[in-house]
Coordinates of C-alpha atoms in Angstrom, one line a residue:
M1 CA 11.8 2.6 -12.3
E2 CA 10.7 5.4 -10.0
K3 CA 8.5 3.0 -8.0
T4 CA 11.3 0.5 -7.7
D5 CA 13.7 3.2 -6.5
K6 CA 11.1 4.4 -3.9
F7 CA 10.5 0.8 -2.7
I8 CA 14.3 0.1 -2.3
A9 CA 14.7 3.4 -0.4
E10 CA 11.9 2.5 2.0
M11 CA 13.5 -0.9 2.5
A12 CA 16.8 0.7 3.4
S13 CA 15.1 3.1 5.8
A14 CA 13.3 0.3 7.5
A15 CA 16.5 -1.9 7.8
W16 CA 18.6 1.0 9.2
G17 CA 16.2 1.8 12.1
L18 CA 16.8 2.1 15.8
P19 CA 17.2 -1.6 16.5
L20 CA 20.2 -1.9 14.1
L21 CA 21.7 1.3 15.4
I22 CA 21.6 -0.1 18.9
L23 CA 23.0 -3.4 17.7
L24 CA 25.9 -1.9 15.8
I25 CA 26.9 1.0 18.1
G26 CA 25.5 -0.4 21.4
G27 CA 27.0 -3.8 20.6
G28 CA 30.4 -2.2 19.7
L29 CA 30.5 -0.2 22.9
Y30 CA 29.7 -3.4 24.9
L31 CA 32.6 -5.1 23.2
I32 CA 35.0 -2.3 24.0
I33 CA 34.0 -2.1 27.6
R34 CA 34.0 -5.9 28.1
I35 CA 37.6 -6.2 26.8
R36 CA 38.6 -2.9 28.7
F37 CA 40.2 -1.3 25.6
L38 CA 42.9 -4.0 25.7
P39 CA 43.5 -4.3 21.9
F40 CA 44.0 -0.5 21.6
R41 CA 47.1 -0.8 23.8
Y42 CA 48.8 -3.1 21.2
L43 CA 48.6 -1.0 18.0
G44 CA 52.4 -1.1 17.6
H45 CA 52.3 -4.9 17.9
A46 CA 49.5 -5.0 15.2
I47 CA 51.7 -3.1 12.8
A48 CA 54.6 -5.5 13.5
V49 CA 52.2 -8.4 12.7
L50 CA 51.1 -6.7 9.5
R51 CA 54.7 -6.2 8.4
G52 CA 55.2 -10.0 8.5
K53 CA 57.3 -10.2 11.7
Y54 CA 55.3 -13.2 12.9
D55 CA 54.4 -14.9 9.6
D56 CA 54.9 -18.6 9.4
K57 CA 54.4 -20.3 6.0
N58 CA 53.4 -23.6 7.8
D59 CA 50.3 -21.9 9.4
L60 CA 46.8 -22.7 8.2
G61 CA 45.4 -20.3 5.6
E62 CA 45.8 -19.1 2.1
I63 CA 47.2 -15.5 2.3
T64 CA 49.5 -13.4 4.5
H65 CA 48.3 -10.9 7.2
F66 CA 49.2 -8.0 4.8
Q67 CA 47.3 -9.6 1.9
A68 CA 44.3 -10.2 4.1
L69 CA 44.2 -6.6 5.3
T70 CA 44.7 -5.2 1.8
T71 CA 42.1 -7.5 0.3
A72 CA 39.6 -6.3 3.0
L73 CA 40.7 -2.7 2.5
S74 CA 40.4 -2.9 -1.3
A75 CA 36.7 -3.5 -0.7
T76 CA 36.3 -0.9 2.1
V77 CA 38.7 1.7 0.8
G78 CA 36.6 2.6 -2.2
M79 CA 33.7 4.7 -3.3
G80 CA 32.4 4.8 0.3
N81 CA 35.4 7.0 1.1
I82 CA 34.8 9.3 -1.9
A83 CA 31.1 9.2 -2.8
G84 CA 29.8 7.9 0.5
V85 CA 31.3 10.8 2.5
A86 CA 30.0 13.3 -0.1
V87 CA 26.5 11.8 0.3
A88 CA 26.7 12.2 4.1
I89 CA 27.8 15.8 3.9
A90 CA 25.3 16.7 1.2
I91 CA 22.5 15.4 3.4
G92 CA 23.7 16.0 7.0
G93 CA 26.4 18.7 6.7
P94 CA 29.7 18.6 8.6
G95 CA 28.2 17.0 11.7
A96 CA 27.7 13.7 9.9
V97 CA 31.5 13.3 9.8
F98 CA 31.7 13.3 13.6
W99 CA 29.3 10.3 13.7
M100 CA 31.4 8.6 11.1
W101 CA 34.4 8.9 13.4
V102 CA 32.4 7.5 16.3
S103 CA 31.4 4.6 14.0
A104 CA 35.1 4.0 13.1
V105 CA 36.4 4.0 16.7
I106 CA 33.7 1.5 17.8
G107 CA 34.2 -0.3 14.5
M108 CA 37.9 -1.0 15.4
S109 CA 36.8 -3.0 18.4
T110 CA 34.1 -4.8 16.4
K111 CA 36.6 -5.7 13.7
F112 CA 39.0 -7.0 16.3
F113 CA 36.3 -9.4 17.6
T114 CA 34.9 -10.5 14.2
A115 CA 38.3 -11.2 12.6
T116 CA 39.5 -13.0 15.7
L117 CA 36.4 -15.2 15.6
S118 CA 36.9 -15.8 11.9
I119 CA 40.3 -17.6 12.8
L120 CA 39.2 -19.0 16.2
Y121 CA 36.2 -20.8 14.6
R122 CA 37.3 -21.6 11.1
G123 CA 35.2 -24.3 9.4
K124 CA 35.5 -26.4 6.3
D125 CA 33.6 -26.1 3.0
S126 CA 32.1 -29.0 1.2
E127 CA 35.5 -29.8 -0.4
G128 CA 37.2 -29.9 3.0
V129 CA 39.1 -26.6 2.5
V130 CA 39.5 -24.5 5.7
Q131 CA 37.3 -21.3 5.6
G132 CA 36.6 -18.3 7.8
G133 CA 33.8 -15.7 8.1
P134 CA 30.6 -15.1 10.0
M135 CA 28.7 -18.0 8.5
Y136 CA 31.5 -20.3 9.8
F137 CA 32.0 -18.8 13.3
I138 CA 28.2 -18.8 13.7
T139 CA 27.9 -22.6 13.0
E140 CA 31.3 -23.6 14.6
G141 CA 31.1 -21.3 17.6
L142 CA 27.4 -21.4 18.4
G143 CA 26.5 -24.8 17.0
K144 CA 24.5 -26.2 14.2
K145 CA 21.2 -25.1 15.7
W146 CA 22.2 -21.5 14.7
L147 CA 22.5 -22.6 11.0
P148 CA 19.5 -20.5 10.0
M149 CA 21.3 -17.3 11.1
A150 CA 24.3 -18.3 9.1
I151 CA 22.0 -18.9 6.1
V152 CA 20.5 -15.4 6.5
F153 CA 23.9 -13.9 6.5
S154 CA 25.0 -15.8 3.4
V155 CA 21.8 -15.1 1.4
A156 CA 22.1 -11.3 2.2
G157 CA 25.8 -11.5 1.3
L158 CA 25.0 -12.7 -2.2
I159 CA 23.4 -9.3 -2.8
G160 CA 25.4 -7.2 -0.4
A161 CA 28.6 -8.2 -2.1
L162 CA 27.5 -7.1 -5.5
P163 CA 29.6 -4.1 -6.8
V164 CA 26.7 -2.0 -8.1
F165 CA 27.4 1.1 -6.0
N166 CA 31.1 1.3 -6.9
V167 CA 30.4 0.7 -10.6
N168 CA 27.6 3.3 -10.6
Q169 CA 29.9 6.0 -9.1
L170 CA 32.8 5.1 -11.4
T171 CA 30.5 5.4 -14.4
Q172 CA 29.2 8.7 -13.1
A173 CA 32.8 10.0 -12.6
I174 CA 33.9 8.9 -16.1
N175 CA 30.9 10.6 -17.7
D176 CA 31.1 13.8 -15.7
I177 CA 34.9 14.3 -15.8
L178 CA 35.8 13.0 -19.3
L179 CA 32.9 12.2 -21.6
K180 CA 30.4 15.0 -21.0
P181 CA 32.9 17.8 -21.3
A182 CA 34.2 16.2 -24.5
G183 CA 30.7 16.1 -25.9
V184 CA 30.7 12.3 -26.5
Y185 CA 28.2 11.2 -23.8
E186 CA 25.2 9.3 -25.3
G187 CA 23.3 8.4 -22.2
F188 CA 22.4 4.7 -21.7
K189 CA 24.5 3.5 -24.6
T190 CA 27.7 5.1 -23.1
D191 CA 26.9 3.8 -19.6
L192 CA 26.4 0.3 -21.0
I193 CA 29.8 0.4 -22.9
I194 CA 31.5 1.5 -19.7
G195 CA 29.8 -1.4 -17.9
V196 CA 31.0 -3.9 -20.5
I197 CA 34.6 -2.7 -20.3
L198 CA 34.5 -3.0 -16.4
S199 CA 33.0 -6.4 -16.7
G200 CA 35.8 -7.6 -18.9
I201 CA 38.5 -6.2 -16.6
T202 CA 36.9 -7.7 -13.5
A203 CA 36.4 -11.1 -15.2
I204 CA 40.2 -11.4 -15.9
V205 CA 41.1 -11.0 -12.3
I206 CA 38.3 -12.7 -10.3
L207 CA 38.2 -15.8 -12.4
G208 CA 41.8 -16.4 -11.2
G209 CA 40.7 -16.9 -7.6
L210 CA 41.7 -15.5 -4.2
E211 CA 45.4 -15.6 -4.8
R212 CA 45.2 -13.4 -7.8
I213 CA 42.7 -11.1 -6.1
S214 CA 44.9 -10.7 -3.0
K215 CA 48.1 -10.1 -5.0
T216 CA 46.4 -7.5 -7.2
A217 CA 44.9 -5.8 -4.1
S218 CA 48.2 -5.8 -2.2
K219 CA 49.8 -3.8 -5.0
L220 CA 46.8 -1.5 -5.8
V221 CA 45.7 -0.5 -2.3
P222 CA 49.0 1.2 -1.0
A223 CA 49.4 3.0 -4.3
M224 CA 45.8 4.4 -4.4
V225 CA 46.0 5.5 -0.7
L226 CA 49.3 7.4 -1.3
L227 CA 48.0 9.0 -4.5
Y228 CA 44.7 10.1 -2.9
F229 CA 46.5 11.3 0.2
G230 CA 48.9 13.5 -1.8
L231 CA 46.0 15.1 -3.8
V232 CA 44.0 15.9 -0.7
V233 CA 46.9 17.2 1.2
F234 CA 47.5 19.7 -1.7
I235 CA 43.8 20.9 -1.3
L236 CA 44.2 21.2 2.5
V237 CA 47.5 23.2 2.2
T238 CA 45.9 25.5 -0.3
N239 CA 43.0 26.1 2.1
I240 CA 44.9 25.8 5.3
D241 CA 43.4 29.0 6.8
V242 CA 39.9 27.6 7.0
I243 CA 40.7 24.1 8.2
P244 CA 40.3 25.0 12.0
K245 CA 36.8 26.5 11.2
Y246 CA 35.6 23.4 9.5
L247 CA 37.1 21.0 12.1
G248 CA 35.1 23.0 14.7
L249 CA 31.9 22.7 12.6
I250 CA 32.3 18.9 12.4
F251 CA 32.1 18.8 16.3
T252 CA 29.5 21.6 16.8
D253 CA 27.1 20.5 14.1
A254 CA 27.1 16.9 15.1
F255 CA 24.6 18.0 17.8
S256 CA 22.6 20.5 15.8
A257 CA 20.3 20.6 12.8
N258 CA 21.8 23.5 10.9
F259 CA 22.5 21.6 7.7
Y260 CA 20.5 18.4 7.9
K261 CA 18.4 17.8 4.7
G262 CA 17.2 14.3 5.4
D263 CA 14.2 12.8 7.2
A264 CA 13.8 13.3 10.9
F265 CA 14.5 10.2 13.0
L266 CA 14.5 9.2 16.7
G267 CA 12.0 12.0 17.3
G268 CA 14.4 14.7 16.1
I269 CA 16.7 15.9 13.4
V270 CA 19.8 15.4 15.4
G271 CA 18.9 11.7 15.6
G272 CA 18.8 11.7 11.8
I273 CA 22.4 13.1 11.6
I274 CA 23.6 10.4 14.0
L275 CA 21.9 7.6 12.0
L276 CA 23.2 9.1 8.7
G277 CA 26.8 9.2 10.0
I278 CA 26.7 5.7 11.5
R279 CA 25.1 4.4 8.2
R280 CA 27.7 6.0 6.0
G281 CA 30.5 5.0 8.4
A282 CA 29.4 1.4 8.3
F283 CA 29.1 1.6 4.5
S284 CA 32.7 2.9 4.4
N285 CA 34.5 0.6 6.9
E286 CA 32.0 -2.3 7.0
A287 CA 32.7 -2.9 10.7
G288 CA 30.1 -5.3 12.1
I289 CA 28.7 -6.1 8.6
G290 CA 30.7 -9.3 8.2
T291 CA 32.5 -8.9 4.9
A292 CA 36.1 -8.3 6.1
P293 CA 36.1 -11.4 8.4
M294 CA 35.8 -13.5 5.3
A295 CA 39.1 -12.1 4.0
H296 CA 40.8 -12.2 7.4
G297 CA 39.5 -15.8 7.9
A298 CA 41.8 -16.8 5.0
A299 CA 45.0 -15.4 6.6
K300 CA 47.9 -17.8 7.2
T301 CA 48.0 -17.8 11.0
N302 CA 47.3 -20.1 14.0
E303 CA 46.9 -17.1 16.3
P304 CA 43.4 -15.6 16.1
I305 CA 44.3 -12.5 18.2
R306 CA 47.0 -11.5 15.7
E307 CA 44.5 -11.4 12.9
G308 CA 42.1 -9.5 15.1
L309 CA 44.7 -6.8 15.7
V310 CA 45.5 -6.5 12.0
A311 CA 41.8 -6.2 11.1
M312 CA 41.5 -3.5 13.8
L313 CA 43.7 -1.2 11.7
G314 CA 41.1 -1.3 8.9
P315 CA 38.6 1.3 10.2
A316 CA 41.4 3.5 11.3
I317 CA 42.9 3.7 7.8
D318 CA 39.6 3.7 6.1
T319 CA 37.4 6.1 8.0
L320 CA 39.6 8.0 10.5
I321 CA 42.2 8.9 7.8
I322 CA 40.8 8.6 4.2
C323 CA 37.2 9.6 4.9
T324 CA 38.4 12.5 7.0
L325 CA 40.6 13.7 4.2
T326 CA 37.7 13.5 1.7
A327 CA 35.4 15.4 4.1
L328 CA 37.9 18.2 4.7
A329 CA 38.5 18.5 1.0
I330 CA 34.7 19.0 0.4
L331 CA 34.3 21.3 3.3
V332 CA 37.3 23.7 3.0
T333 CA 36.6 24.3 -0.8
G334 CA 33.0 25.3 0.0
V335 CA 31.5 23.1 -2.7
W336 CA 29.2 21.4 -0.2
Q337 CA 27.3 24.7 0.0
S338 CA 27.8 26.1 -3.5
S339 CA 27.0 23.0 -5.5
D340 CA 23.9 20.9 -6.0
A341 CA 26.0 17.8 -6.9
N342 CA 25.9 14.7 -4.8
G343 CA 28.1 11.6 -4.5
V344 CA 31.3 11.5 -6.5
S345 CA 30.4 14.6 -8.5
L346 CA 30.5 16.7 -5.3
T347 CA 34.0 15.4 -4.5
A348 CA 35.1 16.1 -8.1
S349 CA 33.9 19.7 -7.7
A350 CA 36.1 20.1 -4.6
F351 CA 39.2 18.8 -6.5
E352 CA 38.4 21.0 -9.5
E353 CA 38.0 24.0 -7.2
S354 CA 41.5 23.7 -5.8
M355 CA 43.3 22.2 -8.9
P356 CA 41.5 23.6 -11.9
L357 CA 43.8 22.1 -14.5
F358 CA 44.4 18.6 -13.3
G359 CA 42.4 18.1 -10.0
K360 CA 39.4 16.2 -11.4
Y361 CA 41.6 14.0 -13.6
G362 CA 43.8 13.1 -10.6
L363 CA 40.6 12.2 -8.7
L364 CA 39.4 10.1 -11.7
A365 CA 42.6 8.1 -11.5
C366 CA 42.0 7.5 -7.8
I367 CA 38.4 6.6 -8.3
A368 CA 39.3 4.1 -11.0
I369 CA 41.8 2.4 -8.8
F370 CA 39.5 2.6 -5.7
S371 CA 36.6 1.2 -7.6
I372 CA 38.3 -1.5 -9.7
S373 CA 40.1 -2.9 -6.7
S374 CA 36.8 -3.1 -4.8
L375 CA 35.3 -5.0 -7.7
F376 CA 37.9 -7.7 -7.2
S377 CA 37.5 -8.2 -3.5
Y378 CA 33.7 -8.2 -3.3
S379 CA 33.5 -11.1 -5.7
Y380 CA 35.5 -13.2 -3.2
Y381 CA 32.9 -12.4 -0.5
G382 CA 30.0 -13.3 -2.6
S383 CA 31.5 -16.6 -3.8
K384 CA 32.2 -17.6 -0.2
C385 CA 28.5 -17.1 0.6
M386 CA 27.6 -19.1 -2.5
A387 CA 29.9 -21.9 -1.5
F388 CA 28.4 -22.0 2.0
L389 CA 24.9 -22.2 0.7
F390 CA 25.3 -24.4 -2.4
G391 CA 28.6 -26.2 -2.0
A392 CA 32.1 -25.2 -3.0
K393 CA 31.9 -26.7 -6.4
N394 CA 29.2 -24.2 -7.3
K395 CA 30.9 -21.0 -6.0
G396 CA 32.3 -20.1 -9.4
I397 CA 28.7 -19.7 -10.7
Y398 CA 28.4 -16.6 -8.5
N399 CA 31.2 -14.8 -10.5
Y400 CA 29.0 -14.8 -13.6
F401 CA 26.1 -13.2 -11.8
Y402 CA 28.6 -10.8 -10.2
I403 CA 30.0 -9.8 -13.6
L404 CA 26.4 -9.3 -15.0
S405 CA 25.6 -7.0 -12.0
I406 CA 28.3 -4.6 -13.2
L407 CA 26.2 -3.8 -16.2
I408 CA 23.2 -3.1 -13.9
G409 CA 25.3 -0.8 -11.7
A410 CA 26.6 1.2 -14.6
T411 CA 23.1 1.9 -16.0
T412 CA 21.0 2.7 -13.0
S413 CA 20.6 5.6 -10.5
L414 CA 22.9 6.4 -7.5
S415 CA 20.0 6.4 -5.0
M416 CA 18.8 2.9 -6.1
M417 CA 22.2 1.4 -5.9
I418 CA 23.2 2.9 -2.5
N419 CA 19.9 2.0 -0.9
L420 CA 20.1 -1.6 -2.3
I421 CA 23.5 -2.2 -0.7
D422 CA 22.5 -0.5 2.5
T423 CA 19.5 -2.8 2.9
F424 CA 21.5 -6.0 2.5
F425 CA 24.4 -4.7 4.6
A426 CA 21.9 -4.3 7.4
L427 CA 20.6 -7.8 6.9
M428 CA 24.2 -9.1 7.1
A429 CA 25.0 -7.0 10.2
I430 CA 22.2 -8.6 12.3
P431 CA 23.6 -12.2 12.4
T432 CA 27.2 -11.0 12.4
M433 CA 26.8 -8.7 15.5
T434 CA 24.5 -11.1 17.3
A435 CA 27.0 -14.0 17.0
T436 CA 29.9 -11.7 17.9
I437 CA 28.3 -10.5 21.1
L438 CA 27.3 -14.1 22.1
L439 CA 30.9 -15.3 21.4
A440 CA 32.6 -12.3 22.9
P441 CA 33.7 -14.1 26.1
K442 CA 35.7 -16.6 24.0
V443 CA 37.6 -13.8 22.3
I444 CA 38.3 -12.1 25.6
T445 CA 39.7 -15.3 27.1
A446 CA 41.9 -15.8 24.0
A447 CA 43.1 -12.2 24.1
K448 CA 44.1 -12.4 27.8
I449 CA 46.1 -15.6 27.1
Y450 CA 47.8 -14.2 24.0
F451 CA 48.7 -10.8 25.5
E452 CA 50.1 -12.5 28.7
K453 CA 52.2 -14.8 26.5
L454 CA 53.4 -11.8 24.6
K455 CA 54.3 -10.0 27.8
Q456 CA 56.2 -13.0 29.1
H457 CA 58.1 -13.3 25.8
R458 CA 59.1 -9.7 26.0
I459 CA 60.3 -10.1 29.6
A460 CA 62.3 -13.2 28.6
A461 CA 63.8 -11.4 25.6
K462 CA 65.0 -8.5 27.8
K463 CA 66.6 -11.0 30.2
D464 CA 68.4 -12.7 27.4
F465 CA 69.7 -9.4 26.2

């Protein structure tokens, strides 16, 4: 097992090298500059679209804009926000958070482009059903000669969509917060029982298809964000006197090596902190990876730009708000320096420090909702990859492998699971970003037409008034 763990860690390090950093961040910056920050000027319009102001039941698609965003968020707003941030701080200190922010801002532009493309170049599966996602905008937008790149994305997606990290961290949280203090933890046997229970819950939802997944996610996601937000605000208010200090540290230590405990990269330790922040940011908001466009590609809309604007809100909610709240909770309580814990256990220590009686139990409730909602959405991504590779009639087979993987995630180590998903996320990002950059001019043209029409409509509305 140790050899396997080491091999997977080496794979992840190789995958997340300088070329991928340039592709994700350099590519994202290129997209922002090419479109001249245009989508960022329409955040208010994006919220109006999200609220259903422009919904039309006759449009192509399966789910509403809101359901598409919450389905995507139920996958991204998960353990990456709680355990992933803790991993970043444990290794890279406060400075890693700054680079997560950079990843999020650039990721907003990337998600605008990828989600727009997922509607602009929707394809049809083997049963003639309209579908969206990187594999379809690669083949429909770039042509059939690019099919090998779409296959690479889909094959990587079969593994990248497995819920092993979320399950691993939920199992760890249940053990550390409930079972070990109660003296009923029995090692592998207990982990396996938790895995079996989670498999059962997941099976009930995912075997019901996208409509059941999206309806469940649209109810769970807002509730879990509000609950988590309330708990963290309590911690921050309790420690309000040190917040300015740690906000300052996030900026100053982004360019120093004071706290970095990882391997040096790019010829220096600061490079390691940058890579760590980008890697954990991508793990959290998945911008450029290609998972969210599969959900947004199912939205009921005939206006690609609208879905791009809705998708753009994802990294803002996920990383700029929720990850920042987690980071500040860990920093202001001091547990990142006083505790040897990592992952979800470090975040739990922060909650217990500020709320000794109920903090860790409140966090456990959030973790359960975060993780279980993620389990539902990732299955949809994997089954879409399965359908693309082996035909729509076989996509249901993936769900059984998916359910089985929950048992693996519950009974293996944190490092193995996070490195496994990191590796396949990297392999998904390469075709997604390559196709997005090549098709960027098409998105820019569509955006200019859409925003001009919107402008003219507003002028006409004012004249009528």
